[in-house]
Short mmCIF file of C-alpha atoms and ligand atoms in Angstrom, two decimals:
data_model
loop_
_atom_site.label_atom_id
_atom_site.label_comp_id
_atom_site.label_asym_id
_atom_site.label_seq_id
_atom_site.Cartn_x
_atom_site.Cartn_y
_atom_site.Cartn_z
CA UNK A 1 0.00 0.00 0.00
CA UNK A 2 2.82 2.32 0.91
CA UNK A 3 4.55 1.57 -2.34
CA UNK A 4 1.39 2.68 -4.19
CA UNK A 5 1.79 6.01 -2.52
CA UNK A 6 5.10 6.57 -4.21
CA UNK A 7 4.39 4.92 -7.54
CA UNK A 8 4.15 7.23 -10.49
CA UNK A 9 0.59 7.92 -11.62
CA UNK A 10 -0.30 6.07 -14.80
CA UNK A 11 0.03 8.35 -17.79
CA UNK A 12 -3.24 8.78 -19.58
CA UNK A 13 -3.63 9.57 -23.21
CA UNK A 14 -6.22 12.26 -23.67
CA UNK A 15 -7.48 12.98 -27.13
CA UNK A 16 -6.37 16.57 -27.46
CA UNK A 17 -7.21 19.06 -30.14
CA UNK A 18 -3.79 19.89 -31.57
CA UNK A 19 -2.84 23.38 -32.47
CA UNK A 20 -1.03 23.28 -35.76
CA UNK A 21 0.07 26.86 -35.72
CA UNK A 22 1.69 26.60 -32.29
CA UNK A 23 5.24 25.36 -31.80
CA UNK A 24 6.19 25.43 -35.45
CA UNK A 25 9.96 25.63 -35.13
CA UNK A 26 10.43 25.33 -38.89
CA UNK A 27 10.42 28.09 -41.51
CA UNK A 28 6.79 29.02 -41.92
CA UNK A 29 5.41 28.56 -45.39
CA UNK A 30 8.18 26.45 -46.93
CA UNK A 31 8.25 23.52 -44.52
CA UNK A 32 5.57 22.04 -42.27
CA UNK A 33 6.02 19.87 -39.21
CA UNK A 34 3.50 17.09 -38.66
CA UNK A 35 1.83 17.57 -35.25
CA UNK A 36 1.54 13.78 -34.91
CA UNK A 37 4.92 12.27 -35.94
CA UNK A 38 6.91 15.54 -35.69
CA UNK A 39 8.54 14.92 -39.08
CA UNK A 40 9.18 17.83 -41.40
CA UNK A 41 8.12 18.00 -45.03
CA UNK A 42 7.77 20.52 -47.82
CA UNK A 43 4.47 22.41 -47.49
CA UNK A 44 4.06 22.14 -51.27
CA UNK A 45 4.24 18.33 -51.10
CA UNK A 46 1.86 18.31 -48.13
CA UNK A 47 -0.66 20.46 -50.00
CA UNK A 48 -0.45 18.15 -53.01
CA UNK A 49 -1.19 15.25 -50.66
CA UNK A 50 -4.38 17.00 -49.42
CA UNK A 51 -2.71 17.90 -46.11
CA UNK A 52 -2.23 14.26 -45.18
CA UNK A 53 1.20 13.62 -43.60
CA UNK A 54 3.56 11.91 -46.06
CA UNK A 55 5.14 9.91 -43.22
CA UNK A 56 2.38 8.83 -40.82
CA UNK A 57 -0.86 9.48 -42.76
CA UNK A 58 -2.08 11.98 -40.16
CA UNK A 59 -4.96 14.05 -41.56
CA UNK A 60 -4.20 17.67 -40.77
CA UNK A 61 -6.95 20.25 -40.47
CA UNK A 62 -8.11 21.75 -43.75
CA UNK A 63 -9.55 25.19 -44.29
CA UNK A 64 -13.03 25.43 -45.76
CA UNK A 65 -11.66 26.68 -49.08
CA UNK A 66 -9.08 23.87 -49.25
CA UNK A 67 -11.97 21.45 -48.83
CA UNK A 68 -13.89 23.13 -51.66
CA UNK A 69 -10.86 22.81 -53.89
CA UNK A 70 -10.21 19.17 -53.02
CA UNK A 71 -13.79 18.09 -53.53
CA UNK A 72 -15.84 20.20 -55.89
CA UNK A 73 -15.49 20.52 -59.65
CA UNK A 74 -13.33 23.50 -60.57
CA UNK A 75 -15.29 26.77 -60.66
CA UNK A 76 -18.58 25.15 -59.65
CA UNK A 77 -18.76 26.53 -56.11
CA UNK A 78 -21.09 29.48 -55.48
CA UNK A 79 -21.22 30.68 -51.88
CA UNK A 80 -24.44 31.55 -49.98
CA UNK A 81 -24.97 34.18 -47.30
CA UNK A 82 -21.40 35.41 -47.19
CA UNK A 83 -22.23 38.61 -45.39
CA UNK A 84 -24.14 37.38 -42.36
CA UNK A 85 -22.11 38.42 -39.33
CA UNK A 86 -22.37 37.73 -35.62
CA UNK A 87 -23.55 40.44 -33.27
CA UNK A 88 -22.60 40.36 -29.62
CA UNK A 89 -26.02 39.64 -28.09
CA UNK A 90 -24.76 39.00 -24.56
CA UNK A 91 -22.25 41.87 -24.58
CA UNK A 92 -19.41 39.37 -24.03
CA UNK A 93 -16.19 41.31 -23.48
CA UNK A 94 -13.74 41.13 -26.38
CA UNK A 95 -15.99 38.90 -28.53
CA UNK A 96 -16.28 41.22 -31.53
CA UNK A 97 -12.52 41.82 -31.53
CA UNK A 98 -11.87 38.07 -31.58
CA UNK A 99 -14.29 37.64 -34.49
CA UNK A 100 -12.56 40.42 -36.38
CA UNK A 101 -9.15 38.78 -35.87
CA UNK A 102 -10.42 35.42 -37.15
CA UNK A 103 -12.03 37.08 -40.17
CA UNK A 104 -8.67 38.52 -41.16
CA UNK A 105 -6.79 35.27 -40.51
CA UNK A 106 -9.19 32.92 -42.30
CA UNK A 107 -10.70 35.10 -45.02
CA UNK A 108 -14.10 33.82 -43.82
CA UNK A 109 -16.93 35.76 -42.19
CA UNK A 110 -17.91 32.89 -39.92
CA UNK A 111 -16.96 29.34 -38.95
CA UNK A 112 -18.97 27.77 -41.75
CA UNK A 113 -18.87 28.23 -45.51
CA UNK A 114 -22.05 27.28 -47.36
CA UNK A 115 -22.92 27.15 -51.02
CA UNK A 116 -23.71 25.06 -54.02
CA UNK A 117 -21.41 23.15 -56.33
CA UNK A 118 -20.88 19.85 -58.09
CA UNK A 119 -18.89 16.69 -57.43
CA UNK A 120 -18.03 14.94 -60.70
CA UNK A 121 -21.01 16.68 -62.27
CA UNK A 122 -23.45 15.80 -59.46
CA UNK A 123 -25.00 18.89 -57.87
CA UNK A 124 -25.06 19.34 -54.10
CA UNK A 125 -25.56 22.01 -51.49
CA UNK A 126 -22.55 21.91 -49.22
CA UNK A 127 -21.71 23.35 -45.79
CA UNK A 128 -18.10 23.21 -44.60
CA UNK A 129 -17.09 24.14 -41.08
CA UNK A 130 -13.65 25.63 -40.55
CA UNK A 131 -11.98 25.01 -37.20
CA UNK A 132 -9.53 27.85 -37.84
CA UNK A 133 -12.38 30.29 -37.11
CA UNK A 134 -13.22 30.35 -33.38
CA UNK A 135 -12.44 26.59 -33.25
CA UNK A 136 -15.42 26.01 -35.54
CA UNK A 137 -17.74 26.83 -32.67
CA UNK A 138 -21.45 27.05 -33.37
CA UNK A 139 -22.91 30.48 -32.76
CA UNK A 140 -26.16 31.87 -34.12
CA UNK A 141 -24.65 32.69 -37.54
CA UNK A 142 -23.24 29.19 -37.99
CA UNK A 143 -26.67 27.71 -37.14
CA UNK A 144 -28.49 30.17 -39.36
CA UNK A 145 -26.21 29.60 -42.36
CA UNK A 146 -26.54 25.83 -42.04
CA UNK A 147 -30.34 26.00 -41.68
CA UNK A 148 -30.56 28.29 -44.74
CA UNK A 149 -28.31 25.97 -46.75
CA UNK A 150 -30.58 23.02 -45.92
CA UNK A 151 -33.62 25.04 -47.05
CA UNK A 152 -31.78 25.94 -50.24
CA UNK A 153 -31.04 22.25 -50.88
CA UNK A 154 -34.79 21.59 -50.56
CA UNK A 155 -35.57 24.37 -53.06
CA UNK A 156 -32.93 23.23 -55.53
CA UNK A 157 -33.88 19.57 -54.96
CA UNK A 158 -30.31 18.41 -54.48
CA UNK A 159 -28.59 16.45 -51.67
CA UNK A 160 -27.23 18.27 -48.61
CA UNK A 161 -23.63 17.52 -47.70
CA UNK A 162 -21.94 18.82 -44.56
CA UNK A 163 -18.31 18.63 -43.38
CA UNK A 164 -18.17 19.26 -39.66
CA UNK A 165 -15.22 20.47 -37.57
CA UNK A 166 -16.11 22.07 -34.28
CA UNK A 167 -15.27 22.48 -30.63
CA UNK A 168 -19.02 22.70 -29.90
CA UNK A 169 -21.36 25.54 -28.97
CA UNK A 170 -19.91 29.07 -28.88
CA UNK A 171 -19.71 30.11 -25.26
CA UNK A 172 -19.82 33.83 -26.03
CA UNK A 173 -23.37 33.42 -27.33
CA UNK A 174 -24.65 31.27 -24.46
CA UNK A 175 -28.11 29.81 -24.89
CA UNK A 176 -28.43 31.30 -28.40
CA UNK A 177 -25.73 28.84 -29.46
CA UNK A 178 -27.60 25.92 -27.95
CA UNK A 179 -30.76 26.94 -29.81
CA UNK A 180 -28.92 26.29 -33.08
CA UNK A 181 -28.96 22.57 -32.31
CA UNK A 182 -32.77 22.54 -32.41
CA UNK A 183 -32.99 24.85 -35.43
CA UNK A 184 -30.60 22.89 -37.63
CA UNK A 185 -32.10 19.55 -36.54
CA UNK A 186 -35.62 20.77 -37.38
CA UNK A 187 -34.46 21.99 -40.80
CA UNK A 188 -32.88 18.59 -41.50
CA UNK A 189 -36.08 16.78 -40.44
CA UNK A 190 -38.18 18.88 -42.84
CA UNK A 191 -35.65 18.27 -45.61
CA UNK A 192 -35.61 14.54 -44.89
CA UNK A 193 -39.43 14.35 -44.84
CA UNK A 194 -39.43 15.76 -48.37
CA UNK A 195 -37.10 12.95 -49.43
CA UNK A 196 -33.83 14.88 -49.31
CA UNK A 197 -30.56 13.02 -48.96
CA UNK A 198 -28.31 14.10 -46.08
CA UNK A 199 -24.63 13.17 -45.97
CA UNK A 200 -22.62 14.14 -42.90
CA UNK A 201 -18.82 13.97 -42.98
CA UNK A 202 -17.19 14.42 -39.59
CA UNK A 203 -13.63 15.68 -39.52
CA UNK A 204 -11.29 16.31 -36.61
CA UNK A 205 -12.60 17.48 -34.19
CA UNK A 206 -16.41 17.19 -34.14
CA UNK A 207 -17.52 17.67 -30.56
CA UNK A 208 -20.12 19.14 -28.21
CA UNK A 209 -23.40 20.49 -29.54
CA UNK A 210 -22.36 19.96 -33.16
CA UNK A 211 -21.83 16.22 -32.67
CA UNK A 212 -25.13 16.11 -30.76
CA UNK A 213 -27.13 17.74 -33.57
CA UNK A 214 -26.63 18.02 -37.33
CA UNK A 215 -23.30 16.16 -37.51
CA UNK A 216 -24.96 12.90 -36.42
CA UNK A 217 -28.19 13.26 -38.40
CA UNK A 218 -27.03 12.19 -41.85
CA UNK A 219 -28.61 9.37 -43.82
CA UNK A 220 -24.92 8.57 -44.15
CA UNK A 221 -22.52 9.46 -41.35
CA UNK A 222 -18.89 9.31 -42.45
CA UNK A 223 -15.65 10.42 -40.83
CA UNK A 224 -11.99 10.94 -41.62
CA UNK A 225 -9.45 8.55 -40.00
CA UNK A 226 -8.66 9.18 -36.33
CA UNK A 227 -11.04 12.15 -36.10
CA UNK A 228 -12.06 12.98 -32.53
CA UNK A 229 -15.84 12.75 -32.33
CA UNK A 230 -17.76 13.05 -29.08
CA UNK A 231 -20.08 15.10 -26.92
CA UNK A 232 -18.50 15.59 -23.50
CA UNK A 233 -14.73 15.50 -23.09
CA UNK A 234 -12.95 12.36 -22.02
CA UNK A 235 -11.92 13.70 -18.61
CA UNK A 236 -15.48 14.77 -17.77
CA UNK A 237 -16.81 11.31 -18.61
CA UNK A 238 -14.07 9.50 -16.69
CA UNK A 239 -14.67 11.61 -13.61
CA UNK A 240 -18.43 11.12 -13.85
CA UNK A 241 -18.51 7.35 -14.33
CA UNK A 242 -15.30 6.77 -12.35
CA UNK A 243 -13.93 4.40 -14.95
CA UNK A 244 -10.96 4.50 -17.24
CA UNK A 245 -11.89 4.69 -20.89
CA UNK A 246 -10.09 2.85 -23.71
CA UNK A 247 -7.29 4.73 -25.51
CA UNK A 248 -9.21 4.91 -28.78
CA UNK A 249 -12.41 6.19 -27.12
CA UNK A 250 -14.11 8.92 -29.22
CA UNK A 251 -12.04 8.21 -32.32
CA UNK A 252 -13.72 7.67 -35.68
CA UNK A 253 -12.51 4.04 -35.68
CA UNK A 254 -14.04 3.39 -32.24
CA UNK A 255 -17.37 4.86 -33.35
CA UNK A 256 -17.35 2.81 -36.54
CA UNK A 257 -16.76 -0.37 -34.53
CA UNK A 258 -19.69 0.52 -32.27
CA UNK A 259 -22.12 1.28 -35.07
CA UNK A 260 -22.27 5.06 -34.87
CA UNK A 261 -20.61 5.62 -38.24
CA UNK A 262 -21.19 4.08 -41.64
CA UNK A 263 -17.60 4.37 -42.82
CA UNK A 264 -14.22 5.90 -42.09
CA UNK A 265 -12.86 7.23 -45.36
CA UNK A 266 -9.31 8.32 -46.17
CA UNK A 267 -9.14 11.88 -47.47
CA UNK A 268 -7.83 10.84 -50.88
CA UNK A 269 -10.87 8.58 -51.39
CA UNK A 270 -13.58 11.02 -50.27
CA UNK A 271 -14.43 12.43 -53.70
CA UNK A 272 -14.69 8.99 -55.28
CA UNK A 273 -16.80 7.49 -52.46
CA UNK A 274 -19.15 10.48 -52.35
CA UNK A 275 -19.60 10.24 -56.12
CA UNK A 276 -20.66 6.59 -55.74
CA UNK A 277 -23.18 7.45 -52.99
CA UNK A 278 -24.61 10.38 -54.95
CA UNK A 279 -24.91 8.29 -58.12
CA UNK A 280 -26.73 5.47 -56.31
CA UNK A 281 -29.33 7.87 -54.98
CA UNK A 282 -29.80 9.64 -58.27
CA UNK A 283 -30.59 6.36 -59.92
CA UNK A 284 -33.07 5.30 -57.28
CA UNK A 285 -34.98 8.47 -57.84
CA UNK A 286 -37.11 8.04 -54.72
CA UNK A 287 -34.73 9.00 -51.94
CA UNK A 288 -33.33 11.99 -53.72
CA UNK A 289 -34.72 14.07 -56.53
ZN1 ZN B 301 3.11 12.65 -39.53
#
């Protein structure tokens, strides 16, 4: 018993959200260091490989525009609602300044980019969350843009495709953030009742209120390899249930094994697999228009 007192506590592996901009001790722009294996590679080569590490296959975070480029047919993307901006409804100190900073850094007005485009000639309405903007958190503008995009998909009679990446609800907007869960879920239900096809693609990380609403409501729920997907954080759950969780808890692979995902798809295969799914539903005619 005494020896337990002096034994080192067991090291736990927590699934952390890595910051790719921090601790980059390599020349910025020319070389990039993989946050997973710490190996250095040419940024140009990394970009060509869709931001997947050339050494360990780690899928690094993509910006919304990089996703558009990797997925949609050249020149087909037309953005919706680009000018909707967040107010500061709760008067949260420093919130508007933080938004302004992220706008400059990401060239986005909010944490989600929505619009229409085509994948190998198949039209979709697409929403892409960008975790570089306020950690992809869901405020009232994110919810509103997603709900509007779903309504647009219904009008255009095309499938709705969403790529999620989010730390959860946006704390600076309090309960207004939480209301977005109900709004987006209701919009998806109406779209689904009309026969619309919903494809959700979860990327690292998809957590909190986003994982508990639209991210999990696809007719197909896909994810990228090793993406962190969950509602409450690992530590919170462990302290609540007083049990140690497996190392791979809340990874895409764990969720696939336990039936919460339909497939885990490597980034280089996403376009091809989505084309197959979209083609199948176009031929059936009933599920999608
Ligand atoms: Zn790596």
